């Protein structure tokens, strides 16, 4: 059963938050604010924050730059996961995933289903790893951000969470790049 092992130290990680929206501003970005508050409350570091428009190149460029920043361990995006013509965050980011995290989407939808029922199928939330950086693509509503953080990310980004968590495997995410031909 999942639990917190109080004998292990808490290890803060650097998290970047990207809001994808054609209309939100720093003053109206409630979803980004929700994530930033939860990141701080959990004891992690906000390593970067930005708002970009629903543009594949802009989304991808921002996230790729963040994955090359050693101060950033995790990127969380909010917005652009629906089905309208301007919803392009999965299209921007899934092609750069070195490894896809199918379980993230499945667990997110399970949690979301309990709150909004079948409407959860209107989200294409996804996750993956690029350049040894975890990337989570969330819907643009504050409720979806709360569900993803409270139900998945808070525990998985806590080194004390047992039986396993993302923090303990972070040092090994790029081991395939360090192998030498023998």
Short mmCIF file of C-alpha atoms in Angstrom, two decimals:
data_model
loop_
_atom_site.label_atom_id
_atom_site.label_comp_id
_atom_site.label_asym_id
_atom_site.label_seq_id
_atom_site.Cartn_x
_atom_site.Cartn_y
_atom_site.Cartn_z
CA UNK A 1 0.00 0.00 0.00
CA UNK A 2 1.23 3.51 -0.80
CA UNK A 3 2.63 5.45 2.12
CA UNK A 4 5.06 8.18 3.12
CA UNK A 5 8.28 6.90 4.70
CA UNK A 6 9.10 9.61 7.25
CA UNK A 7 12.62 8.17 7.71
CA UNK A 8 13.53 9.35 4.18
CA UNK A 9 14.38 13.01 3.56
CA UNK A 10 12.16 15.23 1.43
CA UNK A 11 14.02 16.19 -1.76
CA UNK A 12 12.71 19.31 -3.50
CA UNK A 13 12.73 19.29 -7.30
CA UNK A 14 12.67 22.12 -9.82
CA UNK A 15 9.35 22.41 -11.61
CA UNK A 16 8.46 24.64 -14.57
CA UNK A 17 4.84 25.57 -15.32
CA UNK A 18 3.74 26.42 -18.85
CA UNK A 19 0.25 27.73 -19.52
CA UNK A 20 -0.88 27.25 -23.11
CA UNK A 21 -3.57 29.75 -24.01
CA UNK A 22 -4.48 32.39 -26.58
CA UNK A 23 -6.37 34.42 -23.97
CA UNK A 24 -4.82 34.03 -20.51
CA UNK A 25 -2.53 36.61 -18.96
CA UNK A 26 -0.46 36.47 -15.77
CA UNK A 27 -3.42 38.12 -14.02
CA UNK A 28 -6.02 35.61 -15.28
CA UNK A 29 -4.01 32.38 -15.26
CA UNK A 30 -5.89 30.53 -12.51
CA UNK A 31 -4.66 27.10 -13.61
CA UNK A 32 -1.02 28.19 -13.54
CA UNK A 33 -1.63 29.83 -10.15
CA UNK A 34 -3.17 26.59 -8.85
CA UNK A 35 -0.09 24.60 -9.85
CA UNK A 36 2.36 27.21 -8.51
CA UNK A 37 0.59 27.26 -5.13
CA UNK A 38 0.64 23.46 -4.87
CA UNK A 39 4.30 23.27 -5.91
CA UNK A 40 5.26 25.75 -3.16
CA UNK A 41 3.00 24.09 -0.58
CA UNK A 42 4.68 20.73 -1.26
CA UNK A 43 8.14 22.27 -0.77
CA UNK A 44 9.38 22.15 -4.36
CA UNK A 45 11.03 24.99 -6.34
CA UNK A 46 9.25 26.88 -9.10
CA UNK A 47 12.08 26.89 -11.64
CA UNK A 48 10.27 28.71 -14.46
CA UNK A 49 6.83 29.91 -15.48
CA UNK A 50 5.51 31.17 -18.80
CA UNK A 51 2.40 31.60 -20.91
CA UNK A 52 2.52 30.79 -24.64
CA UNK A 53 -0.14 30.74 -27.32
CA UNK A 54 -1.65 27.57 -28.76
CA UNK A 55 1.16 27.21 -31.29
CA UNK A 56 3.01 23.92 -31.80
CA UNK A 57 6.40 25.54 -32.47
CA UNK A 58 6.17 27.92 -29.51
CA UNK A 59 5.04 25.21 -27.08
CA UNK A 60 7.72 22.79 -28.25
CA UNK A 61 10.52 25.39 -28.22
CA UNK A 62 9.71 26.47 -24.67
CA UNK A 63 9.49 22.93 -23.31
CA UNK A 64 12.60 21.73 -25.15
CA UNK A 65 14.60 24.66 -23.77
CA UNK A 66 13.38 23.87 -20.27
CA UNK A 67 14.36 20.20 -20.63
CA UNK A 68 17.94 21.33 -21.31
CA UNK A 69 17.99 23.48 -18.15
CA UNK A 70 19.66 21.58 -15.31
CA UNK A 71 17.57 23.47 -12.73
CA UNK A 72 14.36 21.97 -14.18
CA UNK A 73 13.46 18.37 -13.33
CA UNK A 74 9.76 18.49 -14.26
CA UNK A 75 7.68 20.47 -16.75
CA UNK A 76 3.92 20.76 -16.24
CA UNK A 77 1.82 22.29 -18.99
CA UNK A 78 -1.79 23.33 -18.61
CA UNK A 79 -4.11 23.94 -21.54
CA UNK A 80 -4.49 22.82 -25.12
CA UNK A 81 -5.49 19.20 -24.49
CA UNK A 82 -9.00 19.29 -25.90
CA UNK A 83 -10.29 18.60 -29.40
CA UNK A 84 -10.80 22.05 -30.88
CA UNK A 85 -8.64 23.29 -33.73
CA UNK A 86 -6.42 25.36 -31.41
CA UNK A 87 -5.81 22.51 -28.91
CA UNK A 88 -2.33 21.37 -29.96
CA UNK A 89 -0.30 20.72 -26.81
CA UNK A 90 -0.18 16.91 -27.23
CA UNK A 91 0.77 17.35 -30.90
CA UNK A 92 3.58 19.70 -29.85
CA UNK A 93 5.01 17.51 -27.10
CA UNK A 94 4.30 13.83 -27.74
CA UNK A 95 6.71 13.74 -30.73
CA UNK A 96 9.60 14.79 -28.47
CA UNK A 97 8.89 12.19 -25.77
CA UNK A 98 11.72 9.70 -25.54
CA UNK A 99 9.43 7.58 -23.40
CA UNK A 100 5.67 7.88 -23.08
CA UNK A 101 3.94 7.54 -19.73
CA UNK A 102 0.63 5.91 -20.64
CA UNK A 103 -0.18 5.24 -16.99
CA UNK A 104 -0.28 8.97 -16.23
CA UNK A 105 -3.13 9.53 -18.66
CA UNK A 106 -4.97 6.44 -17.44
CA UNK A 107 -4.75 7.39 -13.75
CA UNK A 108 -5.61 11.03 -14.53
CA UNK A 109 -8.77 9.92 -16.35
CA UNK A 110 -9.69 7.58 -13.49
CA UNK A 111 -9.45 10.44 -10.98
CA UNK A 112 -11.22 12.85 -13.33
CA UNK A 113 -14.04 10.39 -14.00
CA UNK A 114 -14.94 10.42 -10.30
CA UNK A 115 -15.40 14.21 -10.50
CA UNK A 116 -16.79 14.93 -13.97
CA UNK A 117 -17.92 11.56 -15.27
CA UNK A 118 -17.67 10.77 -18.95
CA UNK A 119 -16.63 14.37 -19.74
CA UNK A 120 -13.09 13.24 -18.89
CA UNK A 121 -12.79 11.75 -22.38
CA UNK A 122 -12.63 15.32 -23.74
CA UNK A 123 -9.08 15.65 -22.40
CA UNK A 124 -5.95 14.31 -24.03
CA UNK A 125 -3.80 14.59 -20.90
CA UNK A 126 -0.48 12.86 -21.41
CA UNK A 127 2.99 12.50 -19.97
CA UNK A 128 6.47 11.46 -20.92
CA UNK A 129 10.19 11.92 -20.47
CA UNK A 130 12.53 14.03 -22.60
CA UNK A 131 16.16 14.88 -21.86
CA UNK A 132 15.86 13.27 -18.41
CA UNK A 133 12.96 15.63 -17.60
CA UNK A 134 9.44 14.53 -16.75
CA UNK A 135 6.73 16.30 -18.78
CA UNK A 136 3.06 16.31 -17.81
CA UNK A 137 0.43 17.75 -20.16
CA UNK A 138 -2.72 18.78 -18.28
CA UNK A 139 -6.04 20.29 -19.28
CA UNK A 140 -6.49 24.03 -18.79
CA UNK A 141 -9.02 24.02 -15.97
CA UNK A 142 -8.00 24.66 -12.36
CA UNK A 143 -9.99 21.56 -11.36
CA UNK A 144 -8.00 19.33 -13.71
CA UNK A 145 -4.74 20.81 -12.39
CA UNK A 146 -5.86 20.12 -8.82
CA UNK A 147 -6.83 16.54 -9.72
CA UNK A 148 -3.51 15.82 -11.43
CA UNK A 149 -1.42 17.38 -8.66
CA UNK A 150 -3.38 16.10 -5.67
CA UNK A 151 -4.08 12.66 -7.10
CA UNK A 152 -0.79 11.84 -8.85
CA UNK A 153 2.01 14.36 -8.95
CA UNK A 154 2.20 15.33 -5.29
CA UNK A 155 2.91 11.73 -4.28
CA UNK A 156 5.09 10.76 -7.23
CA UNK A 157 7.28 13.87 -6.82
CA UNK A 158 7.85 13.07 -3.13
CA UNK A 159 10.99 10.98 -2.53
CA UNK A 160 9.39 9.63 0.65
CA UNK A 161 6.44 8.10 -1.24
CA UNK A 162 6.64 4.33 -1.18
CA UNK A 163 6.84 1.82 -2.72
CA UNK A 164 8.35 3.98 -5.50
CA UNK A 165 8.36 7.50 -6.90
CA UNK A 166 9.71 9.61 -9.76
CA UNK A 167 12.36 11.38 -7.66
CA UNK A 168 14.31 8.21 -6.91
CA UNK A 169 14.63 7.37 -10.61
CA UNK A 170 15.55 10.88 -11.80
CA UNK A 171 19.32 10.20 -11.63
CA UNK A 172 18.84 7.25 -14.01
CA UNK A 173 16.60 8.86 -16.64
CA UNK A 174 19.52 9.57 -18.96
CA UNK A 175 21.60 6.44 -18.32
CA UNK A 176 21.01 5.28 -21.91
CA UNK A 177 22.94 8.33 -23.08
CA UNK A 178 25.90 7.50 -20.84
CA UNK A 179 26.45 3.94 -22.07
CA UNK A 180 29.59 3.36 -24.04
CA UNK A 181 30.04 0.92 -26.87
CA UNK A 182 31.90 -2.10 -25.56
#
